[in-house]
Short mmCIF file of C-alpha atoms and ligand atoms in Angstrom, two decimals:
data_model
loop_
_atom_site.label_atom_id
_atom_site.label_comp_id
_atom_site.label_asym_id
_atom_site.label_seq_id
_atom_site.Cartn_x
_atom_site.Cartn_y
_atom_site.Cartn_z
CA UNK A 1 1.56 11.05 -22.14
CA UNK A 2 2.26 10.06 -18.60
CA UNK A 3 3.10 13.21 -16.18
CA UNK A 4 4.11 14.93 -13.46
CA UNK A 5 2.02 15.36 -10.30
CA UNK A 6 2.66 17.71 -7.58
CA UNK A 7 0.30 18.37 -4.83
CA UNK A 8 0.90 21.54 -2.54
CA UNK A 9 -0.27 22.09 0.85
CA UNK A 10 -3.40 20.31 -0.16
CA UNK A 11 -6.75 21.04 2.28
CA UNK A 12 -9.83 19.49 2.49
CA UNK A 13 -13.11 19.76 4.68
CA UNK A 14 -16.68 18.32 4.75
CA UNK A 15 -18.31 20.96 6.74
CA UNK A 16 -16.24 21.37 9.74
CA UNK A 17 -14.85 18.33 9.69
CA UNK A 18 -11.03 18.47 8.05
CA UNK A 19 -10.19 15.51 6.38
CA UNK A 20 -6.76 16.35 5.00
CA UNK A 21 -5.47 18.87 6.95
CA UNK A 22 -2.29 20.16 4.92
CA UNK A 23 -0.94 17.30 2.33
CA UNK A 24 2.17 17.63 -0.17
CA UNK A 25 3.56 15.20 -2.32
CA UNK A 26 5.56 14.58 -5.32
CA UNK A 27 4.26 11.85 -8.08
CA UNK A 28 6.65 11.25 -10.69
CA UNK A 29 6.22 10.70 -14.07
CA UNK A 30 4.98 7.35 -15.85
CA UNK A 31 4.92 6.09 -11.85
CA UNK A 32 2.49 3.42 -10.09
CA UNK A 33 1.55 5.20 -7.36
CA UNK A 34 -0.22 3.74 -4.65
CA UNK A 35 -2.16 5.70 -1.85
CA UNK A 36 -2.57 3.17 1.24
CA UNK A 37 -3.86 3.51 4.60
CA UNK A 38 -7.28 2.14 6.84
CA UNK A 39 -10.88 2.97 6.15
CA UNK A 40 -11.78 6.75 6.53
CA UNK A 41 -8.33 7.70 6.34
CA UNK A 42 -9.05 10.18 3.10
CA UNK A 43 -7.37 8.28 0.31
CA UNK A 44 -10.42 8.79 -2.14
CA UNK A 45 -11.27 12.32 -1.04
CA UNK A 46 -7.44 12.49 -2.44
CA UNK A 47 -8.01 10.44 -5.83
CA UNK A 48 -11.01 12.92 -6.26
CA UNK A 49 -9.59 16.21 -5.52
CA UNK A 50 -6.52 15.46 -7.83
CA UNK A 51 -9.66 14.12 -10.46
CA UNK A 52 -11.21 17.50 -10.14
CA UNK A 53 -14.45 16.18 -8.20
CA UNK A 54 -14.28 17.90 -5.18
CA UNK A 55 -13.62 20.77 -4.22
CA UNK A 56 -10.48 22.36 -2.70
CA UNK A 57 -10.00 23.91 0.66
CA UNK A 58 -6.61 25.09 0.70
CA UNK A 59 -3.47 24.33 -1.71
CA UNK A 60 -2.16 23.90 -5.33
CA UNK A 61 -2.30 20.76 -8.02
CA UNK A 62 0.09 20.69 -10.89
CA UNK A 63 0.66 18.35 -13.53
CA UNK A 64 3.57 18.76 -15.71
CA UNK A 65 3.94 22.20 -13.62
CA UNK A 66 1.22 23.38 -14.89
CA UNK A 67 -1.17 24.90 -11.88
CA UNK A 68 -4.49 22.32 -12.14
CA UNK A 69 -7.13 23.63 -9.76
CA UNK A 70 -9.18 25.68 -12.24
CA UNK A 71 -9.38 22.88 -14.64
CA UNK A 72 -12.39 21.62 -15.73
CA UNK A 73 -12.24 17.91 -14.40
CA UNK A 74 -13.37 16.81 -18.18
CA UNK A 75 -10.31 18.69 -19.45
CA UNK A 76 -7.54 17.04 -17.43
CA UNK A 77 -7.43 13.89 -19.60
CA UNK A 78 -7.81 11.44 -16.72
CA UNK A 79 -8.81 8.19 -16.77
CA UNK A 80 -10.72 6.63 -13.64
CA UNK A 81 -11.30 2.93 -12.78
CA UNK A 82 -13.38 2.51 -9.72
CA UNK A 83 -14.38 -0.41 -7.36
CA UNK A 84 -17.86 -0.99 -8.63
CA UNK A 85 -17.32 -1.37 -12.28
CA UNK A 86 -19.41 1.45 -13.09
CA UNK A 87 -19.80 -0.18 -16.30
CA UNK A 88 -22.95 0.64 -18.02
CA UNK A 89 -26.01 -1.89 -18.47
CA UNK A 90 -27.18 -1.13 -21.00
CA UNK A 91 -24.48 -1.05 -23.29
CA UNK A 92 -22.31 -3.64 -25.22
CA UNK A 93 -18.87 -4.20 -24.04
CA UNK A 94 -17.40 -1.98 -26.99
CA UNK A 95 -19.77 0.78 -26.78
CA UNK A 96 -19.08 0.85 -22.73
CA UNK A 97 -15.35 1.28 -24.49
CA UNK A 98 -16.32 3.83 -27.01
CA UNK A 99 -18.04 5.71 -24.32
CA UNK A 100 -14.26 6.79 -22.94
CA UNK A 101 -14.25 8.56 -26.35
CA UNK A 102 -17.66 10.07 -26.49
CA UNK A 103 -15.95 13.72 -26.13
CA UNK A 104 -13.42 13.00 -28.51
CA UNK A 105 -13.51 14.63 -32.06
CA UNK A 106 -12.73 11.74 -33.91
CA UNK A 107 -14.23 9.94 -36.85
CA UNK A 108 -16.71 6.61 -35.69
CA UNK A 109 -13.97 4.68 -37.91
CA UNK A 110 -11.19 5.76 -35.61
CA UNK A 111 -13.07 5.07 -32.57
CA UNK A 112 -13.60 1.66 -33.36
CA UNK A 113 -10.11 0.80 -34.10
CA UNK A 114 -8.60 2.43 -30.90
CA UNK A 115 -11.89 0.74 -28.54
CA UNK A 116 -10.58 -2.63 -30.11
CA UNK A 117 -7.37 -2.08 -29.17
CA UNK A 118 -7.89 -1.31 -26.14
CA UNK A 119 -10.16 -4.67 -25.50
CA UNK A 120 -7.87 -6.40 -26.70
CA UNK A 121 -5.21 -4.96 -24.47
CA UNK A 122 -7.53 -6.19 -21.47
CA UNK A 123 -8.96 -9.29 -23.22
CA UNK A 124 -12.17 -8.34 -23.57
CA UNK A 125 -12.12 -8.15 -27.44
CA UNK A 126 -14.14 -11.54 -27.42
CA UNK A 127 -16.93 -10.40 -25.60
CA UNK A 128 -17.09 -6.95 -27.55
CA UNK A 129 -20.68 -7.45 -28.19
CA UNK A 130 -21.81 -9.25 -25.08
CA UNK A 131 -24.29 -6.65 -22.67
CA UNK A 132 -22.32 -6.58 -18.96
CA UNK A 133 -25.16 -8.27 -17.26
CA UNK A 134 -23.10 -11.47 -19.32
CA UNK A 135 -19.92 -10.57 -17.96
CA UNK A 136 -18.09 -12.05 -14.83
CA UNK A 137 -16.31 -9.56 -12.39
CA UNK A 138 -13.13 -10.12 -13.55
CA UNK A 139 -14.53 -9.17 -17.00
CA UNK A 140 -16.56 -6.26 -15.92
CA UNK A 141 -13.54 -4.85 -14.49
CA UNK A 142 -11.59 -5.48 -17.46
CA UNK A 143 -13.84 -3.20 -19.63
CA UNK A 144 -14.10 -0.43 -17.11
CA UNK A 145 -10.22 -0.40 -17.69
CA UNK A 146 -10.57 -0.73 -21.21
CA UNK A 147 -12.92 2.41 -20.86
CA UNK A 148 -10.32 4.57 -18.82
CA UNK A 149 -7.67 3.72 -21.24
CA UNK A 150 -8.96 4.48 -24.50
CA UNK A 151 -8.48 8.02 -24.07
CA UNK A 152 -4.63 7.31 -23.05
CA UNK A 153 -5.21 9.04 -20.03
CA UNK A 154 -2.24 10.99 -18.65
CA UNK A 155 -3.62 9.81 -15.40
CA UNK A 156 -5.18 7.12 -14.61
CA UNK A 157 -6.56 6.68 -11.15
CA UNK A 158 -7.69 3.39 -9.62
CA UNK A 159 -9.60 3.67 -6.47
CA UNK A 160 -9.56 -0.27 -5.04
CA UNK A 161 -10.61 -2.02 -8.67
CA UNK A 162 -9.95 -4.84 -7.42
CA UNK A 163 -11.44 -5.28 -3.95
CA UNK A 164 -14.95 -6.70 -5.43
CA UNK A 165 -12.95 -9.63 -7.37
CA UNK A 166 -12.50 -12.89 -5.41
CA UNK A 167 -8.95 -13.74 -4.25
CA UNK A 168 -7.77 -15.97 -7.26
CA UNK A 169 -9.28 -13.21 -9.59
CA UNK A 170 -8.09 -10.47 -7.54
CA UNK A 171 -4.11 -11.86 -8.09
CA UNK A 172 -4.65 -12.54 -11.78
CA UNK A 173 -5.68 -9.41 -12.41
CA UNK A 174 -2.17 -7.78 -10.05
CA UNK A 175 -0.67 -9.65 -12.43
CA UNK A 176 -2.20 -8.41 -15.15
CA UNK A 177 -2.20 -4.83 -14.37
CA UNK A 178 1.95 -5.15 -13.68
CA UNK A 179 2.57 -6.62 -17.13
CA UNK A 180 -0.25 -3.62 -18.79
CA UNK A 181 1.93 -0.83 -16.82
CA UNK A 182 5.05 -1.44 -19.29
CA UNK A 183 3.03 -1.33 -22.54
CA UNK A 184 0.84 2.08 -20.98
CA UNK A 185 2.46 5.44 -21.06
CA UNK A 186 0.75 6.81 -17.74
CA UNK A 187 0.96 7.95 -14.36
CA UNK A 188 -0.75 5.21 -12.08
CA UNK A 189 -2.16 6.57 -8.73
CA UNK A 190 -3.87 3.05 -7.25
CA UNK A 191 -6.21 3.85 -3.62
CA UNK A 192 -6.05 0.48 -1.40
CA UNK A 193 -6.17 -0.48 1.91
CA UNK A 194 -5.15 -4.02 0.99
CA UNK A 195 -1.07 -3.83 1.70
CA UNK A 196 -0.49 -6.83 -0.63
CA UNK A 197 -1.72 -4.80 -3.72
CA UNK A 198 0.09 -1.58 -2.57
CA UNK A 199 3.36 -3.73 -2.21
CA UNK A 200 3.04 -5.66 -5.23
CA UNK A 201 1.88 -3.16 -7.45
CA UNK A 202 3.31 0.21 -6.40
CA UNK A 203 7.26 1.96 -7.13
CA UNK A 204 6.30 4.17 -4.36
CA UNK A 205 3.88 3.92 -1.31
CA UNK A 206 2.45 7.03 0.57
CA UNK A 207 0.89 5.12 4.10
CA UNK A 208 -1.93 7.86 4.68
CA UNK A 209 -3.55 7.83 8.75
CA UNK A 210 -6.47 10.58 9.31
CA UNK A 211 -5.57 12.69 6.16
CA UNK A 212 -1.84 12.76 7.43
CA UNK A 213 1.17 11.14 5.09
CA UNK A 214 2.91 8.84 7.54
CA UNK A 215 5.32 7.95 5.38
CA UNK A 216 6.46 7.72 1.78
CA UNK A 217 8.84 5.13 0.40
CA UNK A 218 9.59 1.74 -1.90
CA UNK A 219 7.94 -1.33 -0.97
CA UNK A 220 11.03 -2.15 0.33
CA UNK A 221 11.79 0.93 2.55
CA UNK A 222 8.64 0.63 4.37
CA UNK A 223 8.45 -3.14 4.75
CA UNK A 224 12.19 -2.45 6.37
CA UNK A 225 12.75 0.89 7.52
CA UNK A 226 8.89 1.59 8.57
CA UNK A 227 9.37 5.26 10.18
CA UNK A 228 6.47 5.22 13.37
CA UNK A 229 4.89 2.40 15.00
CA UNK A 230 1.72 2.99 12.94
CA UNK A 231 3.60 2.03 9.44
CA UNK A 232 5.27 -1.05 11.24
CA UNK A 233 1.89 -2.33 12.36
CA UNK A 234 0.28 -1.78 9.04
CA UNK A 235 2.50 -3.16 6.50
CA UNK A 236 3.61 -6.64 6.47
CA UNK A 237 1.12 -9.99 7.57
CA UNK A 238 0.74 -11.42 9.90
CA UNK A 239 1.75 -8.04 11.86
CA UNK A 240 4.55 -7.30 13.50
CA UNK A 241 5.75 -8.56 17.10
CA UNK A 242 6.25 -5.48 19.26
CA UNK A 243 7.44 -5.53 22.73
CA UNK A 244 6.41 -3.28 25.39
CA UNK A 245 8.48 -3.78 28.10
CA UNK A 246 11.53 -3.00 26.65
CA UNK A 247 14.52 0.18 27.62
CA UNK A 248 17.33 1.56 25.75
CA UNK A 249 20.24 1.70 28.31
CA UNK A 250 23.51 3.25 28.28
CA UNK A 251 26.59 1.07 29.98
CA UNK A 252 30.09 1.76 29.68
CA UNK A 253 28.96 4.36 26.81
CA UNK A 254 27.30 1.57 24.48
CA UNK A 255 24.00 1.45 23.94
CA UNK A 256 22.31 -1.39 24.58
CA UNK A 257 18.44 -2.91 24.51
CA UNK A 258 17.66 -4.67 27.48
CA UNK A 259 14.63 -7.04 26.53
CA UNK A 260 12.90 -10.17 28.22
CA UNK A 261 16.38 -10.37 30.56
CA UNK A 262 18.22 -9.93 27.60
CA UNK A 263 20.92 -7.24 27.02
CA UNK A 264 21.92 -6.79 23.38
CA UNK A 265 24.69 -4.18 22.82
CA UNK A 266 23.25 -2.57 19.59
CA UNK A 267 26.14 -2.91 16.79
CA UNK A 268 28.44 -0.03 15.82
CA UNK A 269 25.82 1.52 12.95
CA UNK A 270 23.25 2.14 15.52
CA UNK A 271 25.98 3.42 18.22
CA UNK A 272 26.95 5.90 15.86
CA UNK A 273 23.35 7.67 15.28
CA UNK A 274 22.77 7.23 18.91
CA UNK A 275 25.93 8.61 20.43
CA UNK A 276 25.42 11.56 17.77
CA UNK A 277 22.58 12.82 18.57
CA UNK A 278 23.20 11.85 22.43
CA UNK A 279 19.92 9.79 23.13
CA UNK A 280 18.87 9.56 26.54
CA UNK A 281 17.87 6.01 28.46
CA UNK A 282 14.13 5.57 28.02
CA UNK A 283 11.53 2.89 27.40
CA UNK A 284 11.27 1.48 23.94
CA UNK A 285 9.02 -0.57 22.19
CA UNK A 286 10.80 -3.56 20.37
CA UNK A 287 9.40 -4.66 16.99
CA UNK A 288 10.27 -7.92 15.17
CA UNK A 289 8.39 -9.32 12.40
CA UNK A 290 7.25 -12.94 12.07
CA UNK A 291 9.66 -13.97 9.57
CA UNK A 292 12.79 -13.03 11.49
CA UNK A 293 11.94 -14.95 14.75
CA UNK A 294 13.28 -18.44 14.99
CA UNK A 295 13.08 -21.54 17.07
CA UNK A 296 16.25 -22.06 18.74
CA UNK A 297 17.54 -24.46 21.45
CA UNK A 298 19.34 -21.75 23.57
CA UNK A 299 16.53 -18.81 23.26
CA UNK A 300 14.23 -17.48 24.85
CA UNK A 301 11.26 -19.27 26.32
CA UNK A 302 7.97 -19.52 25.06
CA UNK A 303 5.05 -22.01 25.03
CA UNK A 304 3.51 -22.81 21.46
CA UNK A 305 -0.34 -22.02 21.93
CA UNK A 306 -1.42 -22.87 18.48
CA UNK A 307 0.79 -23.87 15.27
CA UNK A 308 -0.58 -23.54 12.16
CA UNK A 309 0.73 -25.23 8.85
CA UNK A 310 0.38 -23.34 5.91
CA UNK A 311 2.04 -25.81 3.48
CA UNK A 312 6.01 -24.37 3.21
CA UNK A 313 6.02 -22.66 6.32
CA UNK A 314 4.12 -22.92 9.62
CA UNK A 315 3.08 -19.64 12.04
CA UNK A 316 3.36 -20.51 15.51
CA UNK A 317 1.74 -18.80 18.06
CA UNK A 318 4.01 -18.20 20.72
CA UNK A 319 3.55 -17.48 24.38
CA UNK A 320 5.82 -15.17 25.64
CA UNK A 321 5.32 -14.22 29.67
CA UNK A 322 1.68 -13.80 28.44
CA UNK A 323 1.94 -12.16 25.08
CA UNK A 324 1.11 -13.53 21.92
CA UNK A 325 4.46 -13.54 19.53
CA UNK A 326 4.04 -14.75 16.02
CA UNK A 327 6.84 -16.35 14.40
CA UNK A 328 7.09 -17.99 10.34
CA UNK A 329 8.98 -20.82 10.42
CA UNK A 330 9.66 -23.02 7.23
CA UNK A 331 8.87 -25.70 7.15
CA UNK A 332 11.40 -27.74 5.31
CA UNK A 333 13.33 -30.02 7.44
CA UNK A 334 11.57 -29.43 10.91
CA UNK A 335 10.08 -31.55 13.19
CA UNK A 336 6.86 -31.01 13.71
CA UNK A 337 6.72 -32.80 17.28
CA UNK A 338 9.17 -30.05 18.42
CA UNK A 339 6.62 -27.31 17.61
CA UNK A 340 3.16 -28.61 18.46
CA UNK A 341 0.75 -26.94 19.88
CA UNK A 342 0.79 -26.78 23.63
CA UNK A 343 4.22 -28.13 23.67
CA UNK A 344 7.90 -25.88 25.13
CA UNK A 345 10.54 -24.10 22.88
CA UNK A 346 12.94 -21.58 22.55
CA UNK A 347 12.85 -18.73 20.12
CA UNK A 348 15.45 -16.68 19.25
CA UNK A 349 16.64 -13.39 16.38
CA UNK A 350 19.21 -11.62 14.71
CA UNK A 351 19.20 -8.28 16.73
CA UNK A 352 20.06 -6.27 13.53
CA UNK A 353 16.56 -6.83 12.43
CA UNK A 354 15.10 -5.43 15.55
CA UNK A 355 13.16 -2.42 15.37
CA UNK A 356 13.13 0.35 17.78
CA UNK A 357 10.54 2.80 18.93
CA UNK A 358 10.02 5.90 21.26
CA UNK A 359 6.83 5.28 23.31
CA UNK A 360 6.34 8.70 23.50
CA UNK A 361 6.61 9.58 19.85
CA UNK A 362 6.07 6.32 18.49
CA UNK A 363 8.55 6.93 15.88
CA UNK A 364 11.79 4.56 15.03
CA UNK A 365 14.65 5.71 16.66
CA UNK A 366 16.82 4.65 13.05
P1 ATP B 401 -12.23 3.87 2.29
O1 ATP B 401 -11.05 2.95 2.20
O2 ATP B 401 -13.24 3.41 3.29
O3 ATP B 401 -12.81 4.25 0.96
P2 ATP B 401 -10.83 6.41 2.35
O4 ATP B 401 -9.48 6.42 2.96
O5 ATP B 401 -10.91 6.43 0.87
O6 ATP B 401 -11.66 5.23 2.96
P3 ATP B 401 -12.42 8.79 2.23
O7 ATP B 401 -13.52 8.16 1.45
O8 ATP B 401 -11.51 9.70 1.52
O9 ATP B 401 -11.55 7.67 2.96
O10 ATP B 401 -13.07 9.54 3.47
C1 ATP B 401 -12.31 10.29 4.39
C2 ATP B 401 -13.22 10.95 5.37
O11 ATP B 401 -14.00 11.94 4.72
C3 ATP B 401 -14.20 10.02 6.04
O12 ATP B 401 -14.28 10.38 7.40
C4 ATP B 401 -15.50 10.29 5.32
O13 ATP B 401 -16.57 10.07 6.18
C5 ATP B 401 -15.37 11.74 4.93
N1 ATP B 401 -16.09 12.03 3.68
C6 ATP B 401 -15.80 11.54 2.46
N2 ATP B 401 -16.65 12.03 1.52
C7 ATP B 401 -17.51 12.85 2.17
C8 ATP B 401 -18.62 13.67 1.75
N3 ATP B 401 -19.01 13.73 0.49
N4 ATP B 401 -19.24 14.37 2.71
C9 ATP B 401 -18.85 14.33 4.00
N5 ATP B 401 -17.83 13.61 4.45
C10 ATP B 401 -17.16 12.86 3.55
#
C-alpha cells in the first residue's frame, strides 16, 4: 500500500563535506515523484537516506507518520530499481524475480504465482527461464522492475533506470512505466537529471542544486512559473533565451521593461504585484523560451546564423547585437528562403510570456 512520505529537516555529510544541508519535503501518497537536478547535486544520497542506506546527519523520515529513521532498511518494504540493472547473472529471469521475495514467509507455490505476475506485468514472462546474459537492456531492466515489485513495495524508488537504455528504448519504456503507475498501488520517487523523464513522468518535481530544493511544483508550474534563474535554465530544451541587458523602469507610475530599445508597459496583473510590494527600478534579466519567439516583419532585428530543420519545426539561431537567441518556429507554411542561414529577419513575442529576474537574487520577480 502506497504511502505517505515526509522528510524533516533532513542532513547529510561525507566527512566534512555537507551534501544536504537542511532538506524538507512532503511526498504524497500513491505519487510519482521525481527528484531532478545536475550531477553531484545529492539526489541519490536522498533516494538512499529515505531507503535506509546511509546514514543520517540531522532530521526525521516518516512514512504514513510513522517516525522511519530507526528502521531497519530491510523492514521498510521498499522496492529499489537502479541504473545498472543489478540483475543477477547467475540466475534465471524468474528466480532474479523470486529473489524480491527471498525474505518473505510464503509457500514456494505462492511465490511462483505472484513472480509470474509480476513478469508478466513487465513482459518478461516469456523469457522467465532465459539467464540475463540473454537479455537485452530493455529486458534486463524490465526484470529488475519485476524484482522491486513483487514485494508490492510501498515505495518504490528508481534512481535513473533508464539512463543505460538507448533513446527509442528509453521512451518505450516512459511509456511503459506511465501506463504500470495506474495498475501499481505505490509511492514512486524517480532520481533523474534527464528533464524529459522528470516532466513526462512525474505529478510533482522537486529541482534539487547542491543539496538545496530550488523549487517544487507540476510539470507545468515549473516549465511556466520557474521561481530563480537556475530552474528557468534547467527545465525546458533547447534552454531558455535570457537577456542581460535589460531594467525594470517606473514612468508615469507603470512599470515597464525596457529591452533591446524596447519599452513594454507590463499589463495590469504584473502592475498590481509590483506596485504592492513597491519594487524599485533595477536591472533585470529577461527570459523567453524558444517556443514563444517568432519571426515577424516589424520586430526586432536579428541575423539567422544557423537554421536547423527538425522536420515540423525549425530552431533558428538568431543573432541578436551579438547574442545567440534561439527561437522554434513551425514549420508549416513558412518560407524557408526567409529564414536561411546567414540571411536578415525580424523576431518578435507576446510580452506576457516574458520572464523576469532580479540579478541580484536571481529569483522571478512573479
Ligand atoms: P548523479 O546524477 O551524478 O548520480 P546525484 O545528484 O545523485 O548525482 P549524489 O550521488 O547524491 O548526487 O552525490 C552528492 C554529493 O555527495 C557528491 O558531491 C558526491 O561526491 C558526494 N557523495 C556521494 N556519496 C558519497 C560517499 N559515499 N562518500 C563521500 N561522498 C559521497
Amino acid at each position: 500500500m502506497s504511502v505517505t512520505i515526509r522528510i524533516d529537516h533532513a542532513k547529510k555529510q561525507f566527512g566534512a563535506n555537507t551534501v544536504i544541508p537542511d532538506l524538507s519535503l512532503n511526498i504524497r501518497q500513491g505519487e510519482f515523484f521525481t527528484l531532478l537536478g545536475p550531477s553531484g547535486c545529492g539526489k541519490t544520497t536522498l533516494l538512499r537516506m529515505i531507503a535506509g542506506f546511509n546514514s543520517i546527519e540531522g532530521g526525521d523520515f516518516y512514512f504514513n507518520g510513522r517516525r522511519i529513521n530507526d528502521l531497519d532498511p530491510a523492514k521498510r518494504n521498499i522496492g529499489m530499481v537502479f541504473q545498472n540493472y543489478a540483475i543477477f547473472p547467475h540466475l534465471t529471469v524468474r528466480k532474479n524475480v523470486e529473489f524480491g521475495l527471498e525474505n518473505r514467509k510464503m509457500s514456494k507455490a505462492e511465490k511462483a504465482a505472484l513472480s509470474d505476475e509480476f513478469m508478466k506485468l513487465v513482459h518478461v514472462d516469456a523469457y522467465a527461464d532465459r539467464m540475463p546474459d540473454r537479455l537485452s537492456g530493455g529486458q534486463q531492466q524490465r526484470v529488475a522492475l519485476a524484482r522491486a515489485l513483487v514485494i508490492k513495495p510501498d515505495v518504490l524508488l528508481m534512481d535513473e533506470p533508464l539512463s543505460n537504455l538507448d533513446a527509442k528504448l528509453r521512451n518505450q519504456m516512459r511509456a511503459e512505466l506511465i501506463k504500470l503507475r495506474s495498475r501499481i498501488d505505490t509511492t514512486f520517487i524517480y532520481v533523474t537529471h534527464d528533464q524529459t523523464e522528470a516532466m513526462t513522468l512525474g505529478d510533482r518535481i522537486v529541482i534539487m542544486r547542491d543539496g538545496f530544493i530550488q523549487q517544487i511544483g507540476t510539470p507545468q508550474e515549473v516549465f511556466n512559473h520557474p521561481t530563480n534563474l537556475f530552474v528557468a535554465g534547467f527545465i525546458g530544451t533547447p534552454q531558455m533565451n535570457f537577456f542581460h541587458n535589460a531594467k525594470l523602469v517606473k514612468k508615469d507610475g507603470e512599470y515597464a521593461v525596457d529591452l533591446l530599445g524596447r519599452h513594454i508597459v507590463l499589463d495590469a496583473e504584473r502592475q498590481k504585484v509590483l506596485k504592492g510590494r513597491n519594487e524599485p527600478e533595477h536591472e533585470l534579466i529577461v527570459g523567453i523560451r524558444p517556443v514563444h519567439l517568432t519571426i515577424a516583419e516589424k520586430g526586432l532585428p536579428a541575423t539567422i546564423d544557423v537554421s536547423e530543420m527538425m522536420g515540423s519545426e525549425m530552431h533558428l539561431h538568431l543573432n541578436v547585437e551579438g547574442q545567440d537567441v534561439i527561437a522554434i518556429i513551425p514549420t508549416a507554411g513558412l518560407s524557408l528562403d526567409a529564414v536561411r542561414s546567414g540571411s536578415q529577419t525580424h523576431f518578435d513575442f507576446d510580452p506576457s510570456l516574458m520572464h523576469l529576474f532580479d540579478p541580484e537574487t536571481e529569483k522571478n520577480l512573479f
